[in-house]
Amino acid sequence: MRPDQLDALRDLVGAERVSTDDAELAALSRDSSYRSQKLERAGRTVATAEAIVVPRDTDDVARVLRWCSDNAVPVVPRGPGSAVVGSGIPLRGGVLLDIRGFNQVLEIDEHDRRARVQGGILLSDLEVELNRHGLTGGHYPQSFYLASVAGGLAMRGTGTFSSLYGSVEDRLAELTVVLPTGEIYRSHNSPRASTGPDLRQLFLGSEGTLGVITEVVLKVLPMPESRRYASYAFDRFEDSLDTTRDLLAAGVVPAVLRIYDPAETRAKHVHFATAQGTWLMVLLFEGAAELTSAQARIAEQLAEAHAGRAMGEEPARTWEEHRFDVSWMSDQVARDGGVAEAVEVCATWSALPRLMTRMQEAASRTMGRVMGHVSHIYSDGASLYVISSGDYPSDEEALRAYDRLWQDLMQVVTEEGAIISHHHGIGYERAGWMAAEHGEVGMNLLRAIKQVIDPAGVMNPGKLGL
Ligand SMILES: Cc1cc2nc3c(=O)[nH]c(=O)nc-3n(C[C@H](O)[C@H](O)[C@H](O)COP(=O)(O)OP(=O)(O)OC[C@H]3O[C@@H](n4cnc5c(N)ncnc54)[C@H](O)[C@@H]3O)c2cc1C
């Protein structure tokens, strides 16, 4: 950016709200993606912004976006940076709009069970405030302590209790978005509407390419009266899937249902000797005590009908205790030549067994260790994770292996007709597969939407395969 452009930004929001400090620029130009973390070890970035702007309020955001549009300067909204696919990396330089200061709870309505918040608030901070009112957001991604409300919406993320509470699209009531032109769009906040297409959906998964989410109304829930835990071991993946399908068909909706393959069972539940070598299902039910005990009872009957062996509460409790702990992955990435990646996709029930086998085979071609699990269940299918790690002589070789891993995995996923991301999003790491995912007509639609909303093409350019 030219010096006169930096001066113009300072005039717009105040000099103290614009930073060009090299260390700050580098830090905020990174995210939690593997590539970004690897380059950080070498003191590098994938790309670096030229200025950080810290807006005071929605009007500041509008002023900055309008100015960026008028001056063809790229601008990328930046939350806490927990995204794992490079979504927030400023590929074309320009401005990082740091909305982490938008972190206030504006209103909690206990009667209508809603919370109005600023977009940059951390999920965990919001949850503490909700809990004080006897409420919960029902949204606990593994990055609960790292991610913001707006970041989750922008990535179309989900939480570990999604089977009962849904994903971000189910928790959203209203949003306020500043468009790249500086106009401010506030959606309706009715429980439902038949007023044409739901415009809120445009911004879910937009990854900062269509506007900046400044304010959000979320649907919240009373804290559950009880929790129940159960675990079952299966010799065959298919039996665990059939149990899950039958559970849902019977109207039993666990808050959490995860099925670990034998390798992940060993890695995560090594102390449960009788579960070794099996597909381990962990279940957690939430709600009224009578309801959760009935659900647990039905689950037991159905698991046993599909040759599942009861493993007691402990594996499920262990999962709950360690659910935010990903230290082994961070340690592996921090190691010279180390690779670790978790790739999440989604498919219908019948596709899952073959998809799991083929993805694991593909990952094994590059990585030394591979494991996987199913989580986030739906009436018609589920999300599937393949987690792999490997060791290479150098970070350069590790990055090459990482790229091969993605190529191989995405190839399988598209061949199998599965979706390329369930909740981590596209960023630039998955951008190369967007055309295969959406087809030519779909990509043209996306481009047309982008052109209408962001005619100057300044918002987070280079993402979503656009
Ligand atoms: C250890 C770990 C575990 C994870 N587990 C989960 C999980 O269980 N479920 C899940 O869904 N994800 C998970 N993730 C991924 C990550 O937490 C999400 O992608 C998260 O939603 C990103 O939110 P953020 O606030 O950190 O946004 P950032 O990383 O700062 O930004 C992400 C993207 O959103 C855009 N953006 C940010 N704020 C705004 C805004 N106000 N308006 C418009 N666009 C904006 C940015 O431009 C960028 O493109 C995990 C990540 C890590 C590191």
Coordinates of C-alpha atoms and ligand atoms in Angstrom, one line a residue:
M1 CA 0.0 0.0 0.0
R2 CA 1.2 3.5 -0.7
P3 CA 2.0 5.9 2.1
D4 CA -0.9 8.2 1.1
Q5 CA -3.3 5.2 1.3
L6 CA -2.1 4.4 4.9
D7 CA -2.6 8.1 5.8
A8 CA -6.1 7.9 4.3
L9 CA -6.9 4.9 6.5
R10 CA -5.5 6.7 9.6
D11 CA -7.8 9.7 8.8
L12 CA -10.7 7.3 8.5
V13 CA -10.5 5.6 11.9
G14 CA -7.7 7.3 13.9
A15 CA -4.0 6.8 13.6
E16 CA -3.9 4.6 16.8
R17 CA -6.2 2.1 15.1
V18 CA -3.9 1.4 12.2
S19 CA -0.8 -0.7 12.6
T20 CA 2.0 -1.4 10.2
D21 CA 4.3 -3.0 12.8
D22 CA 6.1 -5.9 11.1
A23 CA 5.7 -8.4 14.0
E24 CA 2.0 -7.7 14.3
L25 CA 1.4 -7.9 10.6
A26 CA 3.2 -11.3 10.5
A27 CA 1.3 -12.6 13.5
L28 CA -2.1 -11.7 12.3
S29 CA -1.4 -12.8 8.7
R30 CA -1.2 -16.4 10.0
D31 CA -3.9 -18.9 11.0
S32 CA -4.0 -22.4 12.4
S33 CA -3.5 -24.2 9.1
Y34 CA -0.7 -26.6 8.9
R35 CA 1.1 -24.7 6.2
S36 CA 0.9 -21.4 8.1
Q37 CA 2.2 -23.1 11.3
K38 CA 5.1 -24.8 9.4
L39 CA 6.2 -21.5 7.7
E40 CA 6.0 -19.8 11.1
R41 CA 8.8 -22.1 12.3
A42 CA 11.0 -20.6 9.6
G43 CA 9.9 -17.1 10.5
R44 CA 7.8 -16.9 7.3
T45 CA 4.2 -16.4 6.3
V46 CA 2.2 -17.6 3.3
A47 CA 1.4 -13.9 2.6
T48 CA 1.5 -10.8 4.7
A49 CA -0.9 -7.9 5.0
E50 CA 0.3 -4.3 4.7
A51 CA -1.9 -2.8 7.5
I52 CA -4.0 -3.9 10.4
V53 CA -7.1 -1.8 11.1
V54 CA -8.9 -2.2 14.4
P55 CA -12.4 -0.8 14.0
R56 CA -14.3 0.7 16.9
D57 CA -17.8 -0.1 15.7
T58 CA -19.9 -1.2 12.8
D59 CA -19.7 2.3 11.3
D60 CA -15.9 2.1 11.3
V61 CA -16.1 -1.3 9.5
A62 CA -18.4 0.3 6.9
R63 CA -16.1 3.3 6.4
V64 CA -13.0 1.0 5.9
L65 CA -14.8 -1.4 3.6
R66 CA -16.1 1.4 1.4
W67 CA -12.7 3.0 1.3
C68 CA -11.1 -0.4 0.3
S69 CA -13.7 -0.9 -2.4
D70 CA -13.1 2.7 -3.8
N71 CA -9.3 2.2 -3.8
A72 CA -9.1 -1.4 -4.9
V73 CA -7.3 -2.4 -1.7
P74 CA -7.9 -6.0 -0.5
V75 CA -9.4 -6.4 2.9
V76 CA -9.7 -9.5 5.0
P77 CA -11.7 -9.8 8.3
R78 CA -9.6 -11.4 11.0
G79 CA -10.9 -13.1 14.2
P80 CA -8.8 -15.1 16.5
G81 CA -7.3 -17.1 13.6
S82 CA -8.3 -20.7 14.5
A83 CA -9.3 -21.6 10.9
V84 CA -7.3 -24.5 9.6
V85 CA -7.5 -24.1 5.8
G86 CA -5.9 -20.7 5.3
S87 CA -9.2 -18.8 5.0
G88 CA -8.0 -15.7 6.8
I89 CA -4.6 -15.4 5.2
P90 CA -4.2 -12.1 3.2
L91 CA -3.1 -13.7 -0.1
R92 CA -3.0 -10.3 -1.9
G93 CA -1.8 -8.2 1.0
G94 CA -3.9 -5.1 1.8
V95 CA -5.8 -4.6 5.1
L96 CA -6.5 -7.0 7.9
L97 CA -9.6 -5.9 9.7
D98 CA -9.1 -7.1 13.3
I99 CA -12.6 -7.6 14.8
R100 CA -11.4 -9.3 18.0
G101 CA -12.4 -6.2 19.9
F102 CA -16.0 -6.8 19.0
N103 CA -16.3 -9.1 22.0
Q104 CA -19.3 -7.9 24.0
V105 CA -22.5 -9.7 25.0
L106 CA -25.1 -7.1 24.2
E107 CA -28.3 -8.7 25.5
I108 CA -29.4 -12.0 26.9
D109 CA -33.2 -12.7 26.6
E110 CA -34.0 -15.6 28.9
H111 CA -37.6 -15.7 27.9
D112 CA -37.1 -15.9 24.1
R113 CA -33.8 -17.8 24.7
R114 CA -31.7 -15.6 22.6
A115 CA -28.3 -13.8 23.0
R116 CA -27.3 -10.7 21.0
V117 CA -23.5 -10.5 20.8
Q118 CA -20.8 -8.8 18.9
G119 CA -19.3 -11.1 16.2
G120 CA -15.7 -11.2 17.6
I121 CA -16.6 -12.7 21.0
L122 CA -14.9 -16.0 21.8
L123 CA -17.3 -18.9 22.0
S124 CA -16.0 -19.8 25.5
D125 CA -16.4 -16.3 26.8
L126 CA -20.0 -16.2 25.6
E127 CA -20.7 -19.6 27.2
V128 CA -19.5 -18.4 30.6
E129 CA -21.9 -15.5 30.4
L130 CA -24.8 -17.7 29.2
N131 CA -24.1 -20.2 32.0
R132 CA -24.6 -17.4 34.5
H133 CA -28.1 -17.1 33.3
G134 CA -28.7 -20.9 33.4
L135 CA -28.3 -21.1 29.6
T136 CA -25.9 -22.6 27.1
G137 CA -25.1 -22.0 23.4
G138 CA -25.0 -25.8 22.7
H139 CA -22.1 -25.1 20.4
Y140 CA -18.7 -26.6 21.4
P141 CA -16.3 -27.1 18.6
Q142 CA -13.0 -28.5 19.6
S143 CA -11.7 -24.9 19.1
F144 CA -14.2 -23.7 21.7
Y145 CA -11.5 -21.6 23.5
L146 CA -9.9 -20.4 20.2
A147 CA -12.8 -19.4 17.9
S148 CA -15.2 -16.5 17.7
V149 CA -18.9 -16.6 17.0
A150 CA -18.6 -14.7 13.6
G151 CA -15.6 -16.9 12.6
G152 CA -17.7 -20.1 13.1
L153 CA -20.5 -18.6 11.0
A154 CA -18.1 -17.4 8.3
M155 CA -16.7 -21.0 8.1
R156 CA -20.1 -22.8 8.5
G157 CA -18.6 -24.6 11.4
T158 CA -20.1 -27.1 13.8
G159 CA -19.7 -28.3 17.4
T160 CA -19.2 -31.7 18.9
F161 CA -22.8 -31.7 20.3
S162 CA -24.2 -31.0 16.8
S163 CA -26.3 -34.2 16.6
L164 CA -28.7 -32.7 19.2
Y165 CA -28.1 -28.9 18.9
G166 CA -27.3 -28.6 15.2
S167 CA -24.5 -26.6 13.6
V168 CA -24.0 -22.8 13.3
E169 CA -26.8 -22.5 10.8
D170 CA -29.2 -24.0 13.4
R171 CA -28.1 -21.7 16.2
L172 CA -28.3 -18.5 14.2
A173 CA -31.3 -16.2 14.5
E174 CA -30.1 -12.9 13.1
L175 CA -27.0 -11.4 11.7
T176 CA -25.7 -7.9 10.8
V177 CA -23.2 -7.8 8.0
V178 CA -21.3 -4.9 6.6
L179 CA -21.0 -5.3 2.8
P180 CA -17.9 -4.4 0.9
T181 CA -19.8 -1.3 -0.5
G182 CA -20.1 -0.1 3.1
E183 CA -23.9 -0.9 3.2
I184 CA -25.2 -2.6 6.3
Y185 CA -27.5 -5.6 6.0
R186 CA -29.5 -6.7 9.0
S187 CA -31.4 -10.0 8.5
H188 CA -34.8 -10.8 9.9
N189 CA -34.8 -12.6 13.3
S190 CA -38.1 -14.5 13.1
P191 CA -38.0 -18.2 14.1
R192 CA -38.9 -18.9 10.4
A193 CA -39.8 -17.0 7.3
S194 CA -41.2 -17.6 3.8
T195 CA -40.0 -14.4 2.3
G196 CA -37.9 -15.6 -0.6
P197 CA -34.4 -17.2 -0.2
D198 CA -32.9 -17.0 3.2
L199 CA -30.2 -14.3 2.7
R200 CA -28.5 -15.2 6.0
Q201 CA -27.3 -18.4 4.4
L202 CA -25.3 -16.4 1.9
F203 CA -22.9 -15.3 4.6
L204 CA -22.6 -18.7 6.3
G205 CA -19.5 -20.2 4.8
S206 CA -18.6 -17.1 3.0
E207 CA -15.2 -17.1 4.7
G208 CA -14.9 -13.3 4.8
T209 CA -15.4 -13.0 1.0
L210 CA -18.8 -11.3 1.1
G211 CA -18.8 -9.0 4.1
V212 CA -18.0 -8.6 7.8
I213 CA -20.3 -10.0 10.4
T214 CA -20.4 -7.5 13.2
E215 CA -23.5 -8.5 15.3
V216 CA -25.3 -11.8 15.8
V217 CA -28.4 -13.1 17.6
L218 CA -28.0 -16.7 18.6
K219 CA -30.6 -19.1 19.8
V220 CA -29.6 -20.4 23.2
L221 CA -30.9 -23.2 25.4
P222 CA -31.5 -23.9 29.1
M223 CA -28.7 -25.9 30.7
P224 CA -29.6 -29.6 30.4
E225 CA -31.0 -31.3 33.6
S226 CA -28.9 -34.4 33.1
R227 CA -26.2 -36.1 31.1
R228 CA -25.8 -39.9 30.5
Y229 CA -22.9 -41.7 29.0
A230 CA -22.5 -45.0 27.3
S231 CA -20.0 -46.8 25.1
Y232 CA -20.2 -49.9 22.9
A233 CA -17.5 -51.9 21.0
F234 CA -18.3 -53.4 17.6
D235 CA -16.2 -55.8 15.5
R236 CA -17.6 -54.4 12.3
F237 CA -17.8 -50.7 11.3
E238 CA -21.1 -51.5 9.4
D239 CA -22.7 -52.7 12.7
S240 CA -21.9 -49.5 14.5
L241 CA -23.4 -47.5 11.6
D242 CA -26.5 -49.6 11.5
T243 CA -26.9 -49.0 15.2
T244 CA -26.7 -45.3 14.7
R245 CA -29.2 -45.3 11.9
D246 CA -31.6 -47.3 14.0
L247 CA -31.2 -45.0 16.9
L248 CA -32.1 -42.0 14.8
A249 CA -35.0 -43.9 13.3
A250 CA -36.3 -44.7 16.8
G251 CA -36.3 -41.0 17.6
V252 CA -33.2 -41.2 19.9
V253 CA -31.0 -38.2 19.3
P254 CA -27.7 -38.4 21.3
A255 CA -26.0 -35.1 21.8
V256 CA -22.7 -36.8 20.9
L257 CA -22.2 -40.0 19.0
R258 CA -18.7 -40.9 17.8
I259 CA -17.4 -44.1 16.3
Y260 CA -13.6 -44.6 16.5
D261 CA -11.8 -47.0 14.2
P262 CA -9.5 -49.6 15.9
A263 CA -6.4 -47.3 15.4
E264 CA -8.1 -44.3 17.0
T265 CA -9.6 -46.5 19.7
R266 CA -6.0 -47.6 20.5
A267 CA -4.7 -44.0 20.4
K268 CA -7.4 -42.4 22.5
H269 CA -8.7 -45.2 24.7
V270 CA -5.7 -47.4 25.2
H271 CA -6.5 -48.1 28.8
F272 CA -9.8 -49.8 27.9
A273 CA -8.3 -53.2 27.2
T274 CA -11.5 -54.9 26.2
A275 CA -12.2 -52.2 23.5
Q276 CA -8.9 -52.8 21.7
G277 CA -9.2 -54.0 18.1
T278 CA -12.8 -52.8 17.9
W279 CA -14.8 -49.9 16.5
L280 CA -15.6 -48.0 19.7
M281 CA -18.9 -46.0 19.9
V282 CA -19.1 -43.3 22.5
L283 CA -22.5 -41.8 23.4
L284 CA -23.6 -38.8 25.4
F285 CA -27.2 -38.0 26.0
E286 CA -28.4 -34.6 27.4
G287 CA -31.8 -33.4 28.6
A288 CA -34.5 -34.3 31.1
A289 CA -33.4 -37.2 33.3
E290 CA -36.3 -39.4 32.3
L291 CA -35.6 -38.7 28.6
T292 CA -31.8 -39.4 28.8
S293 CA -32.3 -42.7 30.7
A294 CA -34.9 -43.8 28.1
Q295 CA -32.5 -42.9 25.3
A296 CA -29.7 -44.8 26.9
R297 CA -31.9 -47.8 27.4
I298 CA -33.0 -47.9 23.8
A299 CA -29.3 -47.4 22.7
E300 CA -28.3 -50.4 24.7
Q301 CA -31.0 -52.6 23.1
L302 CA -30.1 -51.4 19.6
A303 CA -26.4 -51.8 20.1
E304 CA -26.8 -55.3 21.4
A305 CA -29.1 -56.1 18.5
H306 CA -26.2 -55.2 16.2
A307 CA -23.6 -57.3 18.2
G308 CA -22.3 -54.3 20.1
R309 CA -20.7 -55.0 23.5
A310 CA -21.3 -52.6 26.4
M311 CA -18.1 -50.9 27.5
G312 CA -19.7 -48.8 30.3
E313 CA -19.6 -45.0 30.8
E314 CA -15.9 -44.5 31.1
P315 CA -14.8 -44.3 27.4
A316 CA -17.5 -41.6 26.9
R317 CA -16.5 -39.7 30.0
T318 CA -12.9 -39.9 28.9
W319 CA -13.9 -38.4 25.6
E320 CA -15.7 -35.6 27.4
E321 CA -12.7 -34.9 29.7
H322 CA -10.2 -34.6 26.8
R323 CA -12.5 -33.2 24.1
F324 CA -10.6 -29.9 23.7
D325 CA -7.1 -31.4 23.9
V326 CA -5.3 -31.5 20.6
S327 CA -1.8 -31.2 22.1
W328 CA -0.5 -34.3 20.3
M329 CA -1.3 -32.7 17.0
S330 CA 0.3 -29.3 17.9
D331 CA 3.4 -31.2 19.2
Q332 CA 3.7 -33.2 16.0
V333 CA 3.4 -30.0 13.8
A334 CA 5.9 -28.2 16.0
R335 CA 8.5 -31.0 15.3
D336 CA 11.0 -30.6 12.6
G337 CA 9.6 -32.5 9.6
G338 CA 6.5 -33.4 11.4
V339 CA 3.1 -33.5 9.7
A340 CA -0.4 -34.0 11.3
E341 CA -3.7 -33.2 9.7
A342 CA -7.4 -34.0 10.3
V343 CA -9.5 -34.0 7.2
E344 CA -13.3 -34.0 7.7
V345 CA -15.7 -34.9 4.9
C346 CA -19.4 -36.0 4.8
A347 CA -21.4 -38.6 3.0
T348 CA -24.5 -40.7 3.2
W349 CA -24.6 -43.9 5.3
S350 CA -24.1 -46.3 2.4
A351 CA -21.0 -44.4 1.2
L352 CA -19.2 -44.3 4.6
P353 CA -17.5 -47.8 4.9
R354 CA -15.9 -47.6 1.5
L355 CA -15.0 -43.9 1.9
M356 CA -13.3 -44.7 5.3
T357 CA -11.3 -47.5 3.7
R358 CA -10.3 -45.6 0.6
M359 CA -9.3 -42.4 2.5
Q360 CA -7.3 -44.3 5.0
E361 CA -5.5 -46.2 2.2
A362 CA -4.8 -43.0 0.4
A363 CA -3.5 -41.3 3.6
S364 CA -1.3 -44.3 4.3
R365 CA 0.5 -43.8 1.0
T366 CA 2.1 -40.6 2.4
M367 CA 1.7 -40.8 6.2
G368 CA 3.0 -43.3 8.7
R369 CA 0.1 -43.2 11.0
V370 CA -3.6 -43.1 10.0
M371 CA -6.8 -43.3 12.1
G372 CA -10.4 -42.1 11.7
H373 CA -13.7 -41.7 13.3
V374 CA -17.4 -40.8 12.5
S375 CA -19.0 -37.9 14.3
H376 CA -21.8 -35.4 13.6
I377 CA -24.7 -37.7 12.6
Y378 CA -27.7 -37.0 10.5
S379 CA -30.8 -39.0 9.5
D380 CA -29.1 -39.7 6.1
G381 CA -25.4 -39.8 6.9
A382 CA -22.5 -38.5 8.9
S383 CA -19.2 -36.7 8.9
L384 CA -16.1 -38.8 8.7
Y385 CA -12.6 -37.8 9.9
V386 CA -9.3 -39.2 8.7
I387 CA -6.4 -38.1 10.9
S388 CA -2.9 -38.8 9.8
S389 CA 0.6 -38.0 10.8
G390 CA 4.1 -38.6 9.6
D391 CA 7.7 -37.7 10.0
Y392 CA 10.0 -36.4 7.3
P393 CA 13.6 -35.3 7.3
S394 CA 12.8 -31.6 6.9
D395 CA 9.9 -29.2 7.0
E396 CA 10.2 -28.7 3.2
E397 CA 9.7 -32.4 2.6
A398 CA 6.9 -32.5 5.2
L399 CA 5.1 -29.7 3.2
R400 CA 5.5 -31.6 0.0
A401 CA 4.1 -34.8 1.6
Y402 CA 1.3 -32.7 3.1
D403 CA 0.3 -31.5 -0.4
R404 CA 0.4 -35.1 -1.7
L405 CA -1.8 -36.1 1.2
W406 CA -4.5 -33.5 0.3
Q407 CA -4.3 -34.4 -3.4
D408 CA -4.8 -38.1 -2.7
L409 CA -7.6 -37.6 -0.1
M410 CA -9.6 -35.1 -2.2
Q411 CA -9.3 -37.3 -5.2
V412 CA -10.9 -40.2 -3.3
V413 CA -13.5 -38.0 -1.8
T414 CA -14.6 -36.5 -5.1
E415 CA -14.5 -40.0 -6.8
E416 CA -16.7 -41.3 -4.1
G417 CA -19.2 -38.5 -4.4
A418 CA -18.7 -37.3 -0.9
I419 CA -18.6 -33.6 0.1
I420 CA -15.0 -32.2 0.4
S421 CA -15.6 -30.4 3.7
H422 CA -18.1 -31.0 6.5
H423 CA -17.1 -28.0 8.7
H424 CA -13.5 -26.8 8.3
G425 CA -14.2 -24.9 5.1
I426 CA -12.3 -24.2 1.9
G427 CA -9.9 -21.3 2.4
Y428 CA -7.1 -21.8 -0.1
E429 CA -6.1 -25.3 0.9
R430 CA -9.2 -26.8 -0.6
A431 CA -9.9 -24.2 -3.2
G432 CA -8.6 -26.4 -6.0
W433 CA -11.5 -28.8 -5.5
M434 CA -14.3 -26.3 -5.4
A435 CA -15.0 -26.6 -9.2
A436 CA -15.2 -30.4 -8.9
E437 CA -17.6 -29.9 -6.0
H438 CA -19.9 -27.3 -7.4
G439 CA -19.6 -27.9 -11.2
E440 CA -19.4 -25.1 -13.8
V441 CA -22.9 -23.8 -13.2
G442 CA -22.4 -23.8 -9.5
M443 CA -19.1 -21.9 -9.7
N444 CA -20.7 -19.4 -12.1
L445 CA -23.5 -18.8 -9.6
L446 CA -21.0 -18.3 -6.8
R447 CA -18.9 -15.9 -9.0
A448 CA -22.1 -13.9 -9.9
I449 CA -23.1 -13.6 -6.3
K450 CA -19.5 -12.4 -5.4
Q451 CA -19.6 -9.9 -8.3
V452 CA -22.9 -8.4 -7.1
I453 CA -22.0 -8.1 -3.4
D454 CA -18.3 -7.2 -3.9
P455 CA -18.1 -5.5 -7.3
A456 CA -14.6 -4.3 -6.7
G457 CA -13.5 -7.8 -5.7
V458 CA -11.6 -6.6 -2.6
M459 CA -13.0 -8.9 0.1
N460 CA -10.6 -11.7 0.9
P461 CA -9.5 -12.3 -2.7
G462 CA -8.2 -15.8 -3.7
K463 CA -10.5 -17.8 -1.4
L464 CA -13.3 -20.3 -2.0
G465 CA -11.8 -21.0 -5.5
L466 CA -13.3 -17.8 -6.8
Ligands
LIG1 C1 -7.7 -27.3 17.5 C2 -8.7 -26.9 16.6 C3 -9.9 -27.6 16.6 C4 -11.0 -27.2 15.8 N1 -12.2 -27.9 15.9 C5 -13.2 -27.4 15.1 C6 -14.5 -28.0 15.3 O1 -14.7 -28.9 16.1 N2 -15.5 -27.5 14.5 C7 -15.3 -26.6 13.6 O2 -16.3 -26.2 12.9 N3 -14.1 -26.0 13.4 C8 -13.1 -26.4 14.2 N4 -11.8 -25.8 14.0 C9 -11.7 -24.8 12.9 C10 -11.9 -23.4 13.4 O3 -11.9 -23.2 14.8 C11 -13.0 -22.7 12.7 O4 -12.8 -22.7 11.3 C12 -13.4 -21.4 13.3 O5 -14.8 -21.3 13.1 C13 -12.7 -20.1 12.8 O6 -13.2 -19.0 13.6 P1 -12.2 -17.8 14.1 O7 -13.1 -17.0 14.9 O8 -11.0 -18.3 14.6 O9 -12.0 -17.1 12.6 P2 -10.6 -16.8 11.9 O10 -9.8 -18.0 11.8 O11 -10.1 -15.5 12.4 O12 -11.3 -16.5 10.4 C14 -11.8 -17.6 9.7 C15 -12.4 -17.0 8.4 O13 -13.6 -16.3 8.7 C16 -13.5 -15.0 8.3 N5 -14.0 -14.1 9.4 C17 -13.6 -14.0 10.6 N6 -14.3 -13.2 11.3 C18 -15.2 -12.7 10.4 C19 -16.3 -11.8 10.5 N7 -16.6 -11.1 11.6 N8 -17.1 -11.5 9.4 C20 -16.8 -12.2 8.3 N9 -15.8 -13.1 8.1 C21 -15.1 -13.3 9.2 C22 -12.0 -14.7 8.0 O14 -11.8 -13.8 7.0 C23 -11.5 -16.1 7.6 O15 -11.8 -16.3 6.3 C24 -10.8 -26.2 14.8 C25 -9.6 -25.5 14.8 C26 -8.6 -25.9 15.6 C27 -7.3 -25.1 15.6

